[in-house]
Coordinates of C-alpha atoms in Angstrom, one line a residue:
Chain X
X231 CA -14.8 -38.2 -98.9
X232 CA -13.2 -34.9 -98.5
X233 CA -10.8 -35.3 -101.8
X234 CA -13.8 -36.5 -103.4
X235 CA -15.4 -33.5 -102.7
X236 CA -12.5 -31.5 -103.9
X237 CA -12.4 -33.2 -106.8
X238 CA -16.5 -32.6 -107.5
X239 CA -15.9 -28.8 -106.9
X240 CA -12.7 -28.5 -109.1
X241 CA -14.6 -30.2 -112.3
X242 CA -17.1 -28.1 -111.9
X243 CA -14.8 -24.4 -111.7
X244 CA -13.0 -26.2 -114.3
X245 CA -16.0 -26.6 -116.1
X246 CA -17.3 -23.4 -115.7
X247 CA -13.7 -21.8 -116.7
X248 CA -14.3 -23.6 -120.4
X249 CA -17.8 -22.5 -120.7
X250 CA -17.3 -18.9 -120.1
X251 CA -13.8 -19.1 -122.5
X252 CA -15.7 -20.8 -125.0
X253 CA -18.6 -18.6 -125.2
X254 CA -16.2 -15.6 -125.4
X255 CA -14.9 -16.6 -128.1
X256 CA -17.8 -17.8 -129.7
X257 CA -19.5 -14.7 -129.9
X258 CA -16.2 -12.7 -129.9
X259 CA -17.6 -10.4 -127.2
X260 CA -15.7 -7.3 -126.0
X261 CA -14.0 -7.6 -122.6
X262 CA -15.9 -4.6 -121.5
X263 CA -19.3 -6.5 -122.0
X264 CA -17.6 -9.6 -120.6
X265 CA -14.0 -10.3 -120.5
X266 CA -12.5 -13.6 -121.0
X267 CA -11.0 -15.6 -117.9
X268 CA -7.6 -15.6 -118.3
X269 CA -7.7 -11.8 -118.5
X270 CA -9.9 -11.6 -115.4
X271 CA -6.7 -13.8 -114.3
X272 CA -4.0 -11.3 -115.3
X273 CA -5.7 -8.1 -114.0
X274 CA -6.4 -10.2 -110.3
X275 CA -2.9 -11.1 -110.6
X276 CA -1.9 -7.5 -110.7
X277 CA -4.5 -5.6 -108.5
X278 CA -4.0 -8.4 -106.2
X279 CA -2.4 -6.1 -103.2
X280 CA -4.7 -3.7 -103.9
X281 CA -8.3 -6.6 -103.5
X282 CA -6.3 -8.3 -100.5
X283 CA -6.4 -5.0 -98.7
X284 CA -10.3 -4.1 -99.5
X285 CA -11.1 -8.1 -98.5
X286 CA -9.6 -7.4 -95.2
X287 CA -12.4 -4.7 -94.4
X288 CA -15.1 -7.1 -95.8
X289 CA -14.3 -10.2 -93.7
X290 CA -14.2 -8.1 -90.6
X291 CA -17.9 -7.3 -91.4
X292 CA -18.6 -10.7 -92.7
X293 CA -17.2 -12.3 -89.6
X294 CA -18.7 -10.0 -86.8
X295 CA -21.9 -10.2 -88.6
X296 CA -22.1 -13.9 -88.6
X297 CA -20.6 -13.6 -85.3
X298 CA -23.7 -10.9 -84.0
X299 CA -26.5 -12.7 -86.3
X300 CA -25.7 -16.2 -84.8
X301 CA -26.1 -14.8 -81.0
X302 CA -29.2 -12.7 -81.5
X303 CA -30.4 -15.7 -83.8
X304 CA -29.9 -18.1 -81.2
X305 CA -30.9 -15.3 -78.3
X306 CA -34.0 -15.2 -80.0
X307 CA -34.9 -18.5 -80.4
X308 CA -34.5 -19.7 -76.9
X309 CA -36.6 -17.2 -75.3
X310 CA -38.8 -17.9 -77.9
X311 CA -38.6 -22.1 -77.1
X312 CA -38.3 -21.2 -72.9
X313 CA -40.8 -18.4 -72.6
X314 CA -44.1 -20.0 -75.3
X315 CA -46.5 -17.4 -74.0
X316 CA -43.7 -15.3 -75.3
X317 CA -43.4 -16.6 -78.7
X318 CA -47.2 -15.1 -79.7
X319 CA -45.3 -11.7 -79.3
X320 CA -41.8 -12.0 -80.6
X321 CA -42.7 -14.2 -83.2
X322 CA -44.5 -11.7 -85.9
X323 CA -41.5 -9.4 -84.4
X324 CA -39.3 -12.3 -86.2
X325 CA -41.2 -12.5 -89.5
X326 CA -41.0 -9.0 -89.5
X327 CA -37.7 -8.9 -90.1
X328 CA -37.4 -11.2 -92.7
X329 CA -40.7 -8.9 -94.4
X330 CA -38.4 -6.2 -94.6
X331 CA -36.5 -6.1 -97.9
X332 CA -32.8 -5.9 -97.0
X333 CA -31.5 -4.2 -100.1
X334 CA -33.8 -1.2 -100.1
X335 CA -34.0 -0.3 -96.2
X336 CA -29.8 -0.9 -96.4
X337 CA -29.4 3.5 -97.7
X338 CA -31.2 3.6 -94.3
X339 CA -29.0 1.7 -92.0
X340 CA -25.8 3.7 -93.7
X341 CA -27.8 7.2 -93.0
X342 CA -28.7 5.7 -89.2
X343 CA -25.4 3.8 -88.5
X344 CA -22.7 5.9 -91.2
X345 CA -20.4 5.2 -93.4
X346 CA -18.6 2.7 -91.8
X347 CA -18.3 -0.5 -90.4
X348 CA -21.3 -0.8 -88.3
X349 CA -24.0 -0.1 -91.0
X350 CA -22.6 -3.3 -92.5
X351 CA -23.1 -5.3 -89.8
X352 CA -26.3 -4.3 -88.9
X353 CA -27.3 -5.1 -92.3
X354 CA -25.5 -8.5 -92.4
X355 CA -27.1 -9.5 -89.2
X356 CA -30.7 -8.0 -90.2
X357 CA -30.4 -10.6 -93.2
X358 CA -28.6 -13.7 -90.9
X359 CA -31.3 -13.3 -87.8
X360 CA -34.3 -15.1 -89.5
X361 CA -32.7 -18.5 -90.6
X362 CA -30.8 -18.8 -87.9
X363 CA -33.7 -18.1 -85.0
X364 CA -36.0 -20.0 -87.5
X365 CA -33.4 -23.2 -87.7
X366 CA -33.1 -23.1 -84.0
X367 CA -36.0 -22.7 -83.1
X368 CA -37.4 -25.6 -85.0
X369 CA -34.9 -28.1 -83.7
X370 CA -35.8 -26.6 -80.3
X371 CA -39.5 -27.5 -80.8
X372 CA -39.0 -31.1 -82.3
X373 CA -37.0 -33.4 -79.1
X374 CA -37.4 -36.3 -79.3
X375 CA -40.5 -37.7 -77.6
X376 CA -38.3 -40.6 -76.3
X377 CA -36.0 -38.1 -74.5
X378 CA -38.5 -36.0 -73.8
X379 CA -40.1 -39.2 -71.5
X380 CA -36.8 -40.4 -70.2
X381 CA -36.1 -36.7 -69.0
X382 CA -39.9 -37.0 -67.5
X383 CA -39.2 -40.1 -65.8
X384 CA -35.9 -38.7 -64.6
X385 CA -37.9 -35.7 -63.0
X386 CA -35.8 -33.6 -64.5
X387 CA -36.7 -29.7 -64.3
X388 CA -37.7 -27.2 -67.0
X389 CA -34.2 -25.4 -66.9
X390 CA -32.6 -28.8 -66.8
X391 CA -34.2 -30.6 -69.3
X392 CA -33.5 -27.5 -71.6
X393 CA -30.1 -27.2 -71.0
X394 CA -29.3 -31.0 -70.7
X395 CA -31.7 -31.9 -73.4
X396 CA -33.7 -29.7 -75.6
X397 CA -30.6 -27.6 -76.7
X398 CA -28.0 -30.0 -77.4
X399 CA -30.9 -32.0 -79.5
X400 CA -31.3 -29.0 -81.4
X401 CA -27.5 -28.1 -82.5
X402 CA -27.9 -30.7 -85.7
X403 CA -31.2 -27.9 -86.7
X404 CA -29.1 -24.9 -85.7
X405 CA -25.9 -26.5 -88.0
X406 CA -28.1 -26.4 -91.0
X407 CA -29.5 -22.7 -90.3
X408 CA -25.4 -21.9 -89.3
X409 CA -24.9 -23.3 -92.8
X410 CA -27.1 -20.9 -94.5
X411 CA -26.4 -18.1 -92.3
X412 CA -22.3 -18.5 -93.5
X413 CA -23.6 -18.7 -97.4
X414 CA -25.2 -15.3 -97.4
X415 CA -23.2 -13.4 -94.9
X416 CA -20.6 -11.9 -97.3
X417 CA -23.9 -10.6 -98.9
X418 CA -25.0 -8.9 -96.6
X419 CA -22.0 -7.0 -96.1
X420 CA -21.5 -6.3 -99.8
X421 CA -24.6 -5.1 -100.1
X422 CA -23.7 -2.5 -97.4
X423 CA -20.7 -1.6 -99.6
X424 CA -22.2 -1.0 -102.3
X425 CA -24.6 1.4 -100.6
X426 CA -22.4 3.4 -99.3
X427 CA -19.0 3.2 -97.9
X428 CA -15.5 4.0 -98.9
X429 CA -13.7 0.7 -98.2
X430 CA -14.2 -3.0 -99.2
X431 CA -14.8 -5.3 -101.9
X432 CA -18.7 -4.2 -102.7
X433 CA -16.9 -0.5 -103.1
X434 CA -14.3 -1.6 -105.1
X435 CA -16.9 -3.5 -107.4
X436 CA -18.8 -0.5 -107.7
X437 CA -16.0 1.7 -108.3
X438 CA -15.1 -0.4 -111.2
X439 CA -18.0 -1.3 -112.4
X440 CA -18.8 2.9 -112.9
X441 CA -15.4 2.5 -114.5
X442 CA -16.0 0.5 -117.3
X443 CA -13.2 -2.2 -115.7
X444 CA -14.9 -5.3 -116.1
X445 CA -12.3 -7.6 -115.7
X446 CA -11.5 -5.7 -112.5
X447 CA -15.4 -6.3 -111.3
X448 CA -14.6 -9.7 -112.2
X449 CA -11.8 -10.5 -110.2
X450 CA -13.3 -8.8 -107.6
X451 CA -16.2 -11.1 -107.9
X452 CA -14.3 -14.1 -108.2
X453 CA -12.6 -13.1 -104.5
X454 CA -15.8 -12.6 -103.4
X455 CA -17.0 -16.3 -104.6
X456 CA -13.9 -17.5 -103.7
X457 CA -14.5 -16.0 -99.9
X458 CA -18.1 -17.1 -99.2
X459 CA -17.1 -21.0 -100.0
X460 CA -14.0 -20.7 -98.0
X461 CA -16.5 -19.4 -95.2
X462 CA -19.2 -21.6 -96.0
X463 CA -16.6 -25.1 -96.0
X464 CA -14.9 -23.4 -92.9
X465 CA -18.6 -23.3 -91.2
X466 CA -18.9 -26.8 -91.9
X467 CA -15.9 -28.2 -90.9
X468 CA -15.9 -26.4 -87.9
X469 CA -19.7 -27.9 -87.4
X470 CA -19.0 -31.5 -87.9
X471 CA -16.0 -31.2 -85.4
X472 CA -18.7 -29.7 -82.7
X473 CA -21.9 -31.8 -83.2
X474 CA -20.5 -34.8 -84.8
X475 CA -24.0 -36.7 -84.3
X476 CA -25.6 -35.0 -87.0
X477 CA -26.4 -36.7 -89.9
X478 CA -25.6 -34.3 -92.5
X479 CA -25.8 -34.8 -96.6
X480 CA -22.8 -34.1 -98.1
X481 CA -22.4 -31.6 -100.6
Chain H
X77 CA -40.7 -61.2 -49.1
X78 CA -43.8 -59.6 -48.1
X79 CA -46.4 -60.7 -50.8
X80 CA -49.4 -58.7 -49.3
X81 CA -47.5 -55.4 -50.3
X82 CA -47.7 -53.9 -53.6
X83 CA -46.0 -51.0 -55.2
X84 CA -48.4 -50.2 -57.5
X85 CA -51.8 -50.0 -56.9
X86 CA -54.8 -49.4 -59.5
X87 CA -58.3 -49.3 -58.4
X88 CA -61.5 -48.7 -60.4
X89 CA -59.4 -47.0 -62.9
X90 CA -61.6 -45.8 -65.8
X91 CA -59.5 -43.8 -68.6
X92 CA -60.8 -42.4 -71.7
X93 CA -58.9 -42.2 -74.9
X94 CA -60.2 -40.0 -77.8
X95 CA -63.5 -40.6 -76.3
X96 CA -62.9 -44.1 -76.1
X97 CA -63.1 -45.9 -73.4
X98 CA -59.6 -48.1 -72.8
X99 CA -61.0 -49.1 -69.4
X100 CA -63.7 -49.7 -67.3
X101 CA -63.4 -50.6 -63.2
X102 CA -60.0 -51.7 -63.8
X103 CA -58.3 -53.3 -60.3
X104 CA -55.0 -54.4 -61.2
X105 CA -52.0 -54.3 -58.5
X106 CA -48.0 -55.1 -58.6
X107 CA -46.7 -57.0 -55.7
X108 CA -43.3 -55.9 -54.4
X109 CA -40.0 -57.5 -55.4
X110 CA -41.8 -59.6 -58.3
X111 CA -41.4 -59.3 -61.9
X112 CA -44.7 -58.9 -63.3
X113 CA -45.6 -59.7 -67.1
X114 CA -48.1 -57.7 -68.9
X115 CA -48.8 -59.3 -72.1
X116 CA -51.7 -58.0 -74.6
X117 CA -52.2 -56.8 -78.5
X118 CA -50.9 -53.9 -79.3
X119 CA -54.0 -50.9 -79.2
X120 CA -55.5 -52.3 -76.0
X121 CA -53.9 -49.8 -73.6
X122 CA -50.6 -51.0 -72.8
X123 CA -48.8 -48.1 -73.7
X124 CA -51.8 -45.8 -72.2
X125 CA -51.7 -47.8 -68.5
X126 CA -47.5 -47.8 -68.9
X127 CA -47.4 -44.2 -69.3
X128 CA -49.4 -43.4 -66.7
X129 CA -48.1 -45.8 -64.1
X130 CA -44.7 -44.1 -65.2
X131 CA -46.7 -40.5 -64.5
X132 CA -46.1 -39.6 -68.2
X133 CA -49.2 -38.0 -69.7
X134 CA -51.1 -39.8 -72.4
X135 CA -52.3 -36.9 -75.0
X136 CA -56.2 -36.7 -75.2
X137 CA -56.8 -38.7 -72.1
X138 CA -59.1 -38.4 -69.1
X139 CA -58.9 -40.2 -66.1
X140 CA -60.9 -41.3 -63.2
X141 CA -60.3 -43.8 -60.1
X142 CA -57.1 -43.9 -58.2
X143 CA -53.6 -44.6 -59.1
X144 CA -51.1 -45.1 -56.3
X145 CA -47.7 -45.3 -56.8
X146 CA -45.6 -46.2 -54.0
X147 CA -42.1 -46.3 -54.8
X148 CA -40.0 -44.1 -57.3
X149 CA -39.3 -45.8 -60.3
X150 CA -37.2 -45.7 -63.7
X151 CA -38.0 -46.3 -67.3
X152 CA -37.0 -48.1 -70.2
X153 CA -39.1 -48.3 -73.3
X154 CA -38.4 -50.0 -77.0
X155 CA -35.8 -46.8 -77.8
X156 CA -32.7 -47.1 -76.0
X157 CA -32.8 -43.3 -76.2
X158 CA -29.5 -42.9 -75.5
X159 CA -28.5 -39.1 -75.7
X160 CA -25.7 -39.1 -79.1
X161 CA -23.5 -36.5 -77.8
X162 CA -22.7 -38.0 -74.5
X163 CA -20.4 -40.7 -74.3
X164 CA -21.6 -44.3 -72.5
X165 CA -20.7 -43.1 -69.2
X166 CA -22.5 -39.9 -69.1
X167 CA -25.3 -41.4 -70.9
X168 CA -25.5 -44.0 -67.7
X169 CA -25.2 -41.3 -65.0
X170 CA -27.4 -39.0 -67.4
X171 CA -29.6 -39.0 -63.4
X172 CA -27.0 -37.0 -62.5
X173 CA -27.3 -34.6 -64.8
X174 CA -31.2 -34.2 -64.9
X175 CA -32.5 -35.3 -61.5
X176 CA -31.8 -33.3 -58.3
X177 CA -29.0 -35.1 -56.4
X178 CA -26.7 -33.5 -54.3
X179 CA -22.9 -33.9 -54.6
X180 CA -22.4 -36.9 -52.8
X181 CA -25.4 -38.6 -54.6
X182 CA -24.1 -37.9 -57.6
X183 CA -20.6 -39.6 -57.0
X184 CA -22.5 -42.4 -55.8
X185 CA -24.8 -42.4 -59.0
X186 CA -21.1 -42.1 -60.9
X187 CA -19.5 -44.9 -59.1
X188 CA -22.6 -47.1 -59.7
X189 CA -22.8 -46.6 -63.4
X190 CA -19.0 -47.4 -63.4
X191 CA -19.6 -51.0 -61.5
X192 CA -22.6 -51.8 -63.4
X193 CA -21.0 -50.9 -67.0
X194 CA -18.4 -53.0 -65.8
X195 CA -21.2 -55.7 -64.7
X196 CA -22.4 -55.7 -68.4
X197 CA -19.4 -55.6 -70.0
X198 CA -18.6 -52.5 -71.1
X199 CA -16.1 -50.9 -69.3
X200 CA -13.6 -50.3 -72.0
X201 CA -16.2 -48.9 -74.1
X202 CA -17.2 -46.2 -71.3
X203 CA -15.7 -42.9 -73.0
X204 CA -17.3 -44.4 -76.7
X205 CA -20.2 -42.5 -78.5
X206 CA -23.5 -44.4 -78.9
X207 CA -22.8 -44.7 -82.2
X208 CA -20.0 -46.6 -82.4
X209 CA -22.0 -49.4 -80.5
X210 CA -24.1 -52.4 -81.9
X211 CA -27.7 -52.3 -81.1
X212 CA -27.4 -55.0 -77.9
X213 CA -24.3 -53.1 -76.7
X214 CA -26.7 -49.8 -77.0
X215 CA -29.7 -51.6 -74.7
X216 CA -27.4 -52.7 -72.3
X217 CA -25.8 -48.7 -72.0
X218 CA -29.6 -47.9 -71.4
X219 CA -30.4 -50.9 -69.0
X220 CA -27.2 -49.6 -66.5
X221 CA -29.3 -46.1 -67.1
X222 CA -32.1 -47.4 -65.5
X223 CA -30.7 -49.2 -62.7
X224 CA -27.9 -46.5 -61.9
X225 CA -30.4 -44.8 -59.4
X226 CA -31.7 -47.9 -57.6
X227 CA -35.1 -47.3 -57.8
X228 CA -37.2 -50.0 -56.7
X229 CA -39.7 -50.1 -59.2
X230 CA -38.5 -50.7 -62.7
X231 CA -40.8 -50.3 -65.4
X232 CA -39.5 -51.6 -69.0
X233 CA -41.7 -51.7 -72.0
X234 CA -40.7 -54.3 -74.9
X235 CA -37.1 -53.0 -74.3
X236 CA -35.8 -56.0 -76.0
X237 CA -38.5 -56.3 -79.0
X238 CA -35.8 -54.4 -81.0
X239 CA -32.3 -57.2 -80.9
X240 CA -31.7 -59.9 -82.4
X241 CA -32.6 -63.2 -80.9
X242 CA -29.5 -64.4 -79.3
X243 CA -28.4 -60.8 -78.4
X244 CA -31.9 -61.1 -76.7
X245 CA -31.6 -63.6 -74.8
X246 CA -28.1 -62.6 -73.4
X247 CA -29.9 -59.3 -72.3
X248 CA -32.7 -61.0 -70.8
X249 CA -30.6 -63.1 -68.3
X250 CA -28.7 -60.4 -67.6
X251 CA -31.4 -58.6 -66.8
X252 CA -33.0 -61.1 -64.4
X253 CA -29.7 -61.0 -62.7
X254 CA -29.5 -56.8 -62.1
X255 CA -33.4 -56.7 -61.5
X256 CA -33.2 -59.3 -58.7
X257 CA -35.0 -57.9 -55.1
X258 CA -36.5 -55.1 -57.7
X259 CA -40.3 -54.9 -58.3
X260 CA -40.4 -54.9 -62.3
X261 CA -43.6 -54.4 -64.7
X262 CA -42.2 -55.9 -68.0
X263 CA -44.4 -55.1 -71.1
X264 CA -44.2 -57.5 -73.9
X265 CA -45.5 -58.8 -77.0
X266 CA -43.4 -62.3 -76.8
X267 CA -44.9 -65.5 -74.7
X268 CA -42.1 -66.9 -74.9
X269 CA -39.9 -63.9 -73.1
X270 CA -42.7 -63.4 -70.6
X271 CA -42.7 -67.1 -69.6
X272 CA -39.1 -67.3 -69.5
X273 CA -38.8 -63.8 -67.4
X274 CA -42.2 -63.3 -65.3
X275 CA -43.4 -64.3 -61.7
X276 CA -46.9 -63.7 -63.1
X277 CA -47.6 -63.2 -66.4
X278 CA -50.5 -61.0 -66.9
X279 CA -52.9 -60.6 -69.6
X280 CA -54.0 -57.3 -70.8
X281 CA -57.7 -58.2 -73.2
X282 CA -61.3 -56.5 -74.3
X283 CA -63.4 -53.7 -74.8
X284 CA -63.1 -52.0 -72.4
X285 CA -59.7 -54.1 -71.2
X286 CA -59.5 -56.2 -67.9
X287 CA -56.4 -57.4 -66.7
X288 CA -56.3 -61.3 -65.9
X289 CA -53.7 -63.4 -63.9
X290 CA -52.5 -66.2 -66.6
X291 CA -49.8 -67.9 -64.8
X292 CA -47.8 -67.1 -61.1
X293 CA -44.9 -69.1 -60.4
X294 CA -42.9 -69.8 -57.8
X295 CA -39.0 -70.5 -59.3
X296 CA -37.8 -67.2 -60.6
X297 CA -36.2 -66.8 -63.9
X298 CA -34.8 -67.3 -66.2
X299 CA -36.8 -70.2 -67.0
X300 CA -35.8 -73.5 -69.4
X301 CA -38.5 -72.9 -71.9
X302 CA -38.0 -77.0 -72.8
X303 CA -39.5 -77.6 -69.5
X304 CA -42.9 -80.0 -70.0
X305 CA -44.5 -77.8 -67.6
X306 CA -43.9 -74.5 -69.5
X307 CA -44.3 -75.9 -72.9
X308 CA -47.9 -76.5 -71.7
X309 CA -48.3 -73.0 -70.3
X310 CA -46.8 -71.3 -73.9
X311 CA -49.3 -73.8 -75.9
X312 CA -52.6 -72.0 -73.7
X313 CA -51.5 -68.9 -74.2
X314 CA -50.5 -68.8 -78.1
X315 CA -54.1 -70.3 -78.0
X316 CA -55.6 -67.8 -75.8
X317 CA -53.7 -64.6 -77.2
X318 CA -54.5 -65.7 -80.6
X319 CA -58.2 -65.8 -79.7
X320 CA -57.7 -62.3 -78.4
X321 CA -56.0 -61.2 -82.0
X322 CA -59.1 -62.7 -83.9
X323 CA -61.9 -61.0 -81.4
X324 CA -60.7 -58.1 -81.4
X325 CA -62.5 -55.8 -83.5
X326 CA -61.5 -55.1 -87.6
X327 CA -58.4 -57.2 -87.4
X328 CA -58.8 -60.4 -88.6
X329 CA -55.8 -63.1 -87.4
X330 CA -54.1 -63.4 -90.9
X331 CA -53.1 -59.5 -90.0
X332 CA -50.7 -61.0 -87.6
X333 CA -47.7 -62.9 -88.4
X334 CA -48.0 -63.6 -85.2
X335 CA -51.4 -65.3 -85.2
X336 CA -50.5 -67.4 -88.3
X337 CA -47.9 -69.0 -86.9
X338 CA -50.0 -70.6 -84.5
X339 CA -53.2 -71.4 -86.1
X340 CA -51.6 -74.6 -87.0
X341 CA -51.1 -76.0 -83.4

């Protein structure tokens, strides 16, 4: 299944490699409007050092984003699944911060939290909070009425049903939100790069892109591409080795 | 074996259902240490009158007349409802884990489940996940769930409607066997099973339903179903149940595979 998978994903970069040759050449483009592969190749081959050290300070704020988002996320949603009367409050609260449009509040967070690493966190787990709380919460609400009976029957308490019952029936929901969460973290600390900040790959994207070095942008993009899948594959491995009940689609 | 005392006791029970009333003045009682048979269509009220003997609310009910239950009691529906992440063993002592015991009555709930896994022959599947088991293997996981607490009132609805039928009627003698001295109200949509199983076989029928006796015996099961006596007994009530089917309102007996089969005899 797995080297199938592998297989799947190399076709398609494979694919993709082609296309974006092919159409190069087709319409003979200049590399500063878009360079061909292999030359994105050669200049990531040489400002490799260079990317490696910037993608350090991005993964710290991918990874203690996803880390933050994922215990607020799952903060939120039990309190909101234990306490109901609570949910009428904290539930437009949650909406809320999904309303808010990440991208142009982010100049905000960098003025409130500076220049450095905390800014991009707060804005990674501003944009991980919502699918997260909203996965959980969901699985939270939907136990199965047949162990919701036997845990009746059982005279089990609130406390334990939730904690015996309710919340491990809900990790397959919270896998899924996990799932998304991983997908979109590196964005969210990208986008607080490229706001403002002196150090990681969103800077180093900007920096080039104000440069004219496209085929720097680009093999700073493909790192970035190439990052996200590794965290979004690492996300799921590491969730089919926890809750290995869930019956999960494969991708 | 005391027969004047029951376990559960229903009297002039009247429950509304959607604003529709399920029953009217219904008397119905359990007498202690017998297996009782409720048999009945389905959308009479069985599930309503199971539920609430097992103190789970029916949504959209209301309720009036007395309902004593004397004894604590454990459940087993259709759904083996095993939890998927524990394994066999913790899904047997899952009391444990919900129910208030103390220390010591959780060993003895562990050590139980341990001897009755082994009594059904799963020991050396004990540490497995509930999926890796068959469906039969599965029932009987949730069968040692019930019994682990030695509750004397056992209520199971249909829990074998779901197996194949020899896997079925392995469970069912095993059943008799771990259910002996218990007080059991077994819900069930098979005359066969229920005259095979029951000490009285009950039938659940009408607008608003009353409970009648159909048959009390005094052998306990499990039952040779090739006996003269009981073929005679299963041919009265395919006729009577089918009658039921047909009566009852909008359905007409061709609905049921069930009813087809015996319009023949």
């Amino acid at each position: 299944m797995i080297s199938a998978r592998l297989r799947r994903l190399s076709f398609l970069i494979f694919g993709l490699l082609i296309l974006w040759e092919g159409i190069v050449f087709l319409f003979q483009l200049q590399p500063y409007i878009l360079p061909s592969p292999d030359r994105v190749f050669l200049v990531l081959a040489a400002k490799l050092p260079l990317i490696a050290h910037e993608a350090l300070t991005t993964i710290t704020e991918t990874l203690l984003g996803l880390l933050l988002g994922t215990l607020f996320g799952c903060a939120m949603a039990l309190l909101l699944a234990f306490f109901q009367s609570l949910s009428l409050w904290l539930l437009p609260l949650v909406i809320i911060s999904q309303a808010l449009p990440t991208f142009a509040i982010a100049p905000l967070f960098v003025i409130w939290f500076g220049y450095g690493l905390v800014s991009k966190i707060a804005i990674t787990v501003l944009m991980l909070f919502f699918p997260i709380t909203s996965a959980f919460y969901d699985g939270l609400r939907q136990t199965d009425s047949d162990w919701l009976d036997l845990a009746k029957a059982m005279k089990a308490t609130k406390w334990r049903l939730f904690w015996h019952v309710r919340i491990p029936a809900a990790l397959p929901a919270l896998a899924s939100g996990l799932r998304m969460a991983a997908a979109i973290a590196p964005i969210g600390a990208i986008v607080g790069e490229w706001v403002g900040s002196s150090q990681g790959l969103g800077y180093l994207m900007l920096n080039a892109n104000a440069q004219m070095q496209i085929d720097f942008m680009f093999a700073t993009l493909f790192i970035v591409t190439f990052l996200a899948l590794l965290l979004y594959f690492g996300m799921d491995y590491l969730l089919r080795l926890f809750i290995p009940w869930e019956a999960h689609e494969k991708i | 074996m005391n027969s004047r005392s029951f376990d559960v006791y229903l009297k002039n029970l009247c429950l509304w259902y959607d604003e529709h009333l399920l029953f009217h003045n219904l008397n119905w009682s359990l007498p202690s240490q017998q297996w009782t048979c409720l048999l009945g269509q389905s959308g009479i009220g069985k599930s309503t009158l199971l539920r609430l003997i097992t103190g789970l609310s029916a949504k959209n009910s209301k309720l009036q007349g007395t309902v004593l239950i004397t004894k604590p009691l454990a459940y087993l529906g259709q759904n083996d409802a095993l939890l998927p992440w524990l394994t066999v063993f913790d899904n047997a002592c899952l009391s444990a884990r919900l129910g208030s015991y103390s220390k010591t009555e959780k060993r003895m709930i562990k050590k139980r489940a341990q001897y009755l896994l082994q009594r059904v022959g799963l020991e050396a599947v004990s540490n497995f996940y509930p999926r890796q088991l068959s469906g039969g293997m599965r029932q009987r996981v949730a069968l040692v769930r019930t019994l682990v607490e030695e509750n004397p009132l056992i209520v199971l609805d249909e829990p074998f409607s779901r197996l194949d039928a020899i896997t079925r009627y392995q469970l069912q003698n095993l059943a008799v066997e771990l259910l002996k001295n218990k007080t059991v109200l077994f819900v069930t949509h098979d005359p066969a099973e229920a005259l095979r199983l029951g000490d009285r076989i009950d039938l659940l029928s009408g607008q608003p339903a009353t409970i009648k006796t159909f048959a009390r015996f005094t052998t306990s099961g499990p039952r040779d179903l090739s006996s003269p006596e009981i073929l005679t007994l299963q041919k009265k009530l395919y006729q009577i149940l089918s009658a039921a089917y047909s009566n009852h309102s909008g359905l007409q007996p061709t609905d049921h595979p069930f009813a087809l089969k015996t319009a023949g005899q």
